[in-house]
Coordinates of C-alpha atoms and ligand atoms in Angstrom, one line a residue:
X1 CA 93.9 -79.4 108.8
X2 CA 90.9 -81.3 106.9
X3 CA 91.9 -84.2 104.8
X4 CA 91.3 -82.4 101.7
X5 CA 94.4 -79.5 102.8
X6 CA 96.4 -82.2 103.7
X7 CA 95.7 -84.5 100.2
X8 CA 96.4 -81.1 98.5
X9 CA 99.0 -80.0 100.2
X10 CA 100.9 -83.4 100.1
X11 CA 99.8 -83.6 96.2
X12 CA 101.5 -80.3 95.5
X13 CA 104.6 -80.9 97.3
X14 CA 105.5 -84.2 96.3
X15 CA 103.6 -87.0 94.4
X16 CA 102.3 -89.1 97.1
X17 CA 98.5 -89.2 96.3
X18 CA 96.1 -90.4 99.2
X19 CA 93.7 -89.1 101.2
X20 CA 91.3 -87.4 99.4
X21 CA 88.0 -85.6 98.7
X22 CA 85.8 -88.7 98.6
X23 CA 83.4 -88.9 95.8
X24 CA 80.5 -88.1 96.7
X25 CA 82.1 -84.1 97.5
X26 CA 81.6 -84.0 93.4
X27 CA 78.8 -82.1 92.2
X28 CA 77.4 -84.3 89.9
X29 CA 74.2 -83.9 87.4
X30 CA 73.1 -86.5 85.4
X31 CA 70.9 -85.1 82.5
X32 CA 68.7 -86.7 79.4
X33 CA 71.6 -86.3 76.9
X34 CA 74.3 -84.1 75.5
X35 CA 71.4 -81.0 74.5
X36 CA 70.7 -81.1 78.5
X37 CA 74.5 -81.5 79.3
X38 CA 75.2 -78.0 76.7
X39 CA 72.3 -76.3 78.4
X40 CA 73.2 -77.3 82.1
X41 CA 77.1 -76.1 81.1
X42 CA 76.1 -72.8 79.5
X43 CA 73.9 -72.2 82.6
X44 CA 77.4 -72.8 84.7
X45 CA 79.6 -70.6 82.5
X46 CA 76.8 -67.6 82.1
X47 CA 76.6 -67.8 85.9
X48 CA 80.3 -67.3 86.3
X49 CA 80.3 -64.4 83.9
X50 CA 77.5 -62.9 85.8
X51 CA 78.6 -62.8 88.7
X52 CA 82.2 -61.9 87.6
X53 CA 82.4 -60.2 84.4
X54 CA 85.9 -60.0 84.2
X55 CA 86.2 -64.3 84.7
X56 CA 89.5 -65.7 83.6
X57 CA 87.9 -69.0 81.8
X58 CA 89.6 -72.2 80.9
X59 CA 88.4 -73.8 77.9
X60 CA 88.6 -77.4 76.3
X61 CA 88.6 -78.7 72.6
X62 CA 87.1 -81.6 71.5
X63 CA 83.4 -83.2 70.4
X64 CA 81.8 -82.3 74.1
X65 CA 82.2 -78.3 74.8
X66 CA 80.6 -77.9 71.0
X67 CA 77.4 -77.7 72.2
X68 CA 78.3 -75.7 75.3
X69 CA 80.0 -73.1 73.0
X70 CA 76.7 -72.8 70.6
X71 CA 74.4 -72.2 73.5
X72 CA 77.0 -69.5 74.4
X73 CA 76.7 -68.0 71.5
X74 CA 72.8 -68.4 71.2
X75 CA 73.0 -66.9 74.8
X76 CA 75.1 -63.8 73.7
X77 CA 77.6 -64.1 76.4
X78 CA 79.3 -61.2 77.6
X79 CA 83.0 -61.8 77.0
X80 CA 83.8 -58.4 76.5
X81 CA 85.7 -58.0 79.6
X82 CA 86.5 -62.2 80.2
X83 CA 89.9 -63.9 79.3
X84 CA 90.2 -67.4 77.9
X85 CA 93.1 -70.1 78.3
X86 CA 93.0 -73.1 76.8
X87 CA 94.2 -76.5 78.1
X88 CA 96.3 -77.7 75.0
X89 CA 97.4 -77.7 71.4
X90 CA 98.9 -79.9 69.1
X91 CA 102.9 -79.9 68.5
X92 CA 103.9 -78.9 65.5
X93 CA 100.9 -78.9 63.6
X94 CA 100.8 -75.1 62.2
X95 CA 98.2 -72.8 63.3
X96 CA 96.4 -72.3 60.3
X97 CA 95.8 -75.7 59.8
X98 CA 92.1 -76.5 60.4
X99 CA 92.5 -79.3 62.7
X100 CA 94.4 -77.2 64.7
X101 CA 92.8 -76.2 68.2
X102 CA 93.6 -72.7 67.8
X103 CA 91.3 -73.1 64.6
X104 CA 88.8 -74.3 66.6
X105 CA 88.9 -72.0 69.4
X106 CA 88.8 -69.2 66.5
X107 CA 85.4 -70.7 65.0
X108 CA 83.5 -71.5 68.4
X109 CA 84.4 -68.6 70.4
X110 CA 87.4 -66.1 69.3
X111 CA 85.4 -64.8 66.6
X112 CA 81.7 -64.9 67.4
X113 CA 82.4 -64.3 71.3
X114 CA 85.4 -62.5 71.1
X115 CA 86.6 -62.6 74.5
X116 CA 88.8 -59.0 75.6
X117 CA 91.8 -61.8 75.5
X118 CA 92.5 -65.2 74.5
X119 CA 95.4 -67.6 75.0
X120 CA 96.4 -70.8 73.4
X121 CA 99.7 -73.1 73.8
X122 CA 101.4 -72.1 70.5
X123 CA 102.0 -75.6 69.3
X124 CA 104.5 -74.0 66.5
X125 CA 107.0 -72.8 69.2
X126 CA 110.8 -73.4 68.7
X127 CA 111.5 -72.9 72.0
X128 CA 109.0 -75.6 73.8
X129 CA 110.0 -74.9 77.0
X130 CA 110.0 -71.2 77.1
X131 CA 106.6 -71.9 75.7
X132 CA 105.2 -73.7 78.4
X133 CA 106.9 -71.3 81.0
X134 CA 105.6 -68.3 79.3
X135 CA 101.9 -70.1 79.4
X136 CA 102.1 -70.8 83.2
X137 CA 103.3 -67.3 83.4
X138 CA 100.5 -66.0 81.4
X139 CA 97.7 -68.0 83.5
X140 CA 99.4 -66.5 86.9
X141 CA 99.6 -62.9 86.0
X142 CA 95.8 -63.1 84.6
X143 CA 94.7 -63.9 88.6
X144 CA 94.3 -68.0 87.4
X145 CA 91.2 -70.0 86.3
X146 CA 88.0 -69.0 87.5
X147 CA 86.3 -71.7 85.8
X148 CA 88.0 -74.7 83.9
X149 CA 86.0 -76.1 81.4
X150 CA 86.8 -79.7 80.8
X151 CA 85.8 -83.2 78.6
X152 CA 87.4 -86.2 79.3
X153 CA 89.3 -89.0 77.3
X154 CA 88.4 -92.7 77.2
X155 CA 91.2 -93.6 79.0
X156 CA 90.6 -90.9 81.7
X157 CA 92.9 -88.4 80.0
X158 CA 92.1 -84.6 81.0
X159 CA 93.6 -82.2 78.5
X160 CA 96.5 -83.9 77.0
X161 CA 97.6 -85.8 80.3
X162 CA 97.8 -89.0 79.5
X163 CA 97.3 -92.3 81.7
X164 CA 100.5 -92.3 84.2
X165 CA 100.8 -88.2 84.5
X166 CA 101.7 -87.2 88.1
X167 CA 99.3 -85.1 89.4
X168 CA 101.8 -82.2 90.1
X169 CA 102.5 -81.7 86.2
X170 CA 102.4 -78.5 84.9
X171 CA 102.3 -77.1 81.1
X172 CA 104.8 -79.0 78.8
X173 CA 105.4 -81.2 75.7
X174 CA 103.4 -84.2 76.1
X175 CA 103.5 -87.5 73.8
X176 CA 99.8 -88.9 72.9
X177 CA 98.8 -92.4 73.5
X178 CA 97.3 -94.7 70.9
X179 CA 94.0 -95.0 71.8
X180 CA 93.8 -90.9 71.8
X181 CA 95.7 -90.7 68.4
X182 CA 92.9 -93.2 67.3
X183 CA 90.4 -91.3 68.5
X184 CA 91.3 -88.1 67.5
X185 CA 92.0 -89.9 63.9
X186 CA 88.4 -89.0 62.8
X187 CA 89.3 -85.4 62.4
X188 CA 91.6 -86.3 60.0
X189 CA 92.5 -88.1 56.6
X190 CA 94.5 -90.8 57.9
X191 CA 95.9 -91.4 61.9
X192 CA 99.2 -91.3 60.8
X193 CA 98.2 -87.6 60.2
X194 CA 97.1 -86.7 64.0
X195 CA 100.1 -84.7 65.3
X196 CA 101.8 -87.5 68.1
X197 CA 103.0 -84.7 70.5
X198 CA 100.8 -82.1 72.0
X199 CA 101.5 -78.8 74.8
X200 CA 99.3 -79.2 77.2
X201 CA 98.4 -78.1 80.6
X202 CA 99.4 -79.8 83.7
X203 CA 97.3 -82.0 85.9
X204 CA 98.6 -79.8 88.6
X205 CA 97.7 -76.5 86.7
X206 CA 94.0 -77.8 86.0
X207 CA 94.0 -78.2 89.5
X208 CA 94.8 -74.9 90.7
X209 CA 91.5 -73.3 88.6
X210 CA 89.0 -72.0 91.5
X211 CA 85.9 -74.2 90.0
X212 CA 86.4 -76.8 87.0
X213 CA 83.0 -78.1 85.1
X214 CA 83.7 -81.8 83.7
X215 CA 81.2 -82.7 80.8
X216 CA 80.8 -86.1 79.8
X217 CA 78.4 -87.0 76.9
X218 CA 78.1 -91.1 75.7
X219 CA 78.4 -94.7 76.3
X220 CA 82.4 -94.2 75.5
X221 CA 83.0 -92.0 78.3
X222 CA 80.6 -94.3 81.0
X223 CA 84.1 -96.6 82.0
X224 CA 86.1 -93.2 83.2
X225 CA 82.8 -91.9 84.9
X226 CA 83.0 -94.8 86.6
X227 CA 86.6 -94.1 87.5
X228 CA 86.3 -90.7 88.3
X229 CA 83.3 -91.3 91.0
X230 CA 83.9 -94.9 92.5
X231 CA 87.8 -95.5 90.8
X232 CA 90.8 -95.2 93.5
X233 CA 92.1 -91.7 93.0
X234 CA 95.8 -92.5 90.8
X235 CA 97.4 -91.2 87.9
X236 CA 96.8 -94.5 86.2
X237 CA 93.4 -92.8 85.6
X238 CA 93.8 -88.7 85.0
X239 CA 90.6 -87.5 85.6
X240 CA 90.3 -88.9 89.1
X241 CA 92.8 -86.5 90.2
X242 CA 89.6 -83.8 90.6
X243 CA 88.8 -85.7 93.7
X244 CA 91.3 -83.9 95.2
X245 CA 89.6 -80.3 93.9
X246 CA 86.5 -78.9 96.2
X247 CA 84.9 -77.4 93.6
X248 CA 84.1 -79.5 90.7
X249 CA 80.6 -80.3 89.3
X250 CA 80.8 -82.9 87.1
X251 CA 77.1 -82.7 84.5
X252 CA 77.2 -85.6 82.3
X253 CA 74.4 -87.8 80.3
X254 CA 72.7 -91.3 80.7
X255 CA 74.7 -93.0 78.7
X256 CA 77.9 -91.5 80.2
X257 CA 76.6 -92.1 83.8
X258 CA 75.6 -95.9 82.7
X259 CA 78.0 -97.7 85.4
X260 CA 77.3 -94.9 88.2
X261 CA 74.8 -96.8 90.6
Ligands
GLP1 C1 91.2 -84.5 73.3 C2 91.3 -83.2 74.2 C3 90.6 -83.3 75.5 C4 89.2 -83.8 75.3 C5 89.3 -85.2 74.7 C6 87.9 -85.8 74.5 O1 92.1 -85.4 73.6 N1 92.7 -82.9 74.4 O2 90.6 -82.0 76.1 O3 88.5 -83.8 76.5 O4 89.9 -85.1 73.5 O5 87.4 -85.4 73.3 P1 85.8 -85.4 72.9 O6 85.2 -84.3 73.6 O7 85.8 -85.2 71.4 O8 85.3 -86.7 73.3

C-alpha cells in the first residue's frame, strides 16, 4: 500500500495523522494576481463541466471564489445538468438575510447559473443534527464531489473548520473563532452581529471530493500558504490536511505565495 493509502486510510479510521502526500504532490500555480487566479479557476471548473456535464460541484463563500463565479458567468457555464453543495452556512442567521451564504450563493450562481440542483446547510434548522445528517446524506446519494471549490482562512481554516478540527470531522455545528468573527465582521454593521456558530462541512467530508481547487488571493493568506506547502500536516492548521488528498491544485497569487521559496 503506498504511503498516501495508508495516511488515508489511518486518517479515516482514527485520528492519528502522519505519513502523508508530501508537498510538492500539490498542484500548485502561482499567477499575477487574483484576475489571473479567477481565470485560472474558471478554466478548472469549465474543464470539469466539460468533460462531465452532469459534475456534482462543491462551492465556497467568501471574498475569493467572487471572481471565479463572474468569469463563470461571463463564460456561460453549462449548469443545466450540474449539482452544487456548499461547504457551510451561518447558525441561526435566517436565510433571507443578506449576509447569509445562501444569499450569496443565490446572487453569484443560483440565479444567473442556475444549476439543475443546489444545496446549502440550512443554518435555520431546529433539528441541527438531523440537518447535518440529512446534508451528508444528500452529498452521498448525489455520487459525492467532483470538484470542491475552496478559499482559505487566515488561520488555516477550510470551510468553517477551525484551528484544532480533527481531520475525520464530518458536517455539524461548529463554533467560530475570533480572528474569523473579526474577519468576517466587514460584512456587517458591528462584529457582535456575525453569527458565532456556523454548519459546516467536515474536514473529512472535504476530503472525500474526487479533485478540490484551493484559491488563495493576498498578502493575508501568504502565512497559511506557507503552512499548507512547507507546514507539518496537523489539525492545528486545517488546510494542511489536503496533503493527505492526491488531487488538489492549489492556484494562488504573488502576494499569497510571498513565503513559498
Ligand atoms: C469564511 C468561509 C471560508 C472562506 C474564508 C475566507 O470563513 N467559511 O470558506 O474560505 O471565509 O474568506 P475570504 O475568501 O473572504 O478571504
Amino acid at each position: 500500500m503506498s504511503s498516501l493509502k495508508q495516511a488515508n486510510r489511518t486518517q479515516r479510521g482514527s485520528l492519528q495523522i502522519h505519513e502523508a502526500n508530501p508537498a510538492n504532490k500539490l498542484h500548485l500555480t502561482v499567477v499575477e494576481d487574483y484576475e489571473q487566479m479567477s481565470q485560472a479557476a474558471g478554466q478548472l471548473v469549465l474543464h470539469q463541466l466539460t468533460q462531465r456535464p452532469d459534475s456534482v460541484l462543491g462551492l465556497a463563500t467568501g471574498g475569493t471564489p467572487v471572481g471565479l463565479y463572474r468569469k463563470l458567468r461571463e463564460e456561460k457555464a453549462d449548469l443545466s445538468q450540474a449539482m452544487t453543495f456548499n461547504l457551510d452556512e451561518y447558525y441561526a442567521l435566517p436565510r433571507q438575510h443578506p449576509q447569509s451564504f445562501y444569499q450569496f450563493m443565490k446572487g453569484h450562481v443560483y440565479d444567473p447559473l442556475m444549476p439543475l440542483g443546489y444545496d446549502i446547510p440550512n443554518g435555520e434548522s431546529a433539528e441541527v443534527e438531523q440537518e447535518c445528517t440529512r446534508y451528508e446524506t444528500a452529498i452521498r446519494d448525489a455520487g459525492g464531489i467532483d470538484l470542491q471549490v475552496l478559499g482559505v482562512g487566515r488561520n488555516g481554516h477550510i470551510g468553517f473548520n477551525e484551528p484544532e478540527t480533527a481531520f475525520s470531522s464530518r458536517t455539524r455545528l461548529v463554533a467560530l473563532k475570533r480572528e474569523t468573527l473579526e474577519d468576517n465582521a466587514q460584512f456587517f454593521d458591528h462584529v457582535s452581529e456575525v453569527p458565532k456558530q456556523a454548519i459546516t462541512m467536515g474536514i473529512g467530508t472535504i476530503l472525500e471530493a474526487r479533485t478540490i481547487v484551493l484559491l488563495a488571493s493576498g498578502p493575508a493568506k501568504a502565512e497559511a500558504l506557507y503552512q499548507l506547502m512547507y507546514g507539518d500536516i496537523s489539525p492545528s492548521v486545517p488546510v494542511t490536511a489536503l496533503r493527505l488528498h492526491p488531487t488538489v491544485h492549489v492556484i494562488v497569487d504573488k502576494a499569497a505565495a510571498a513565503l513559498l521559496k
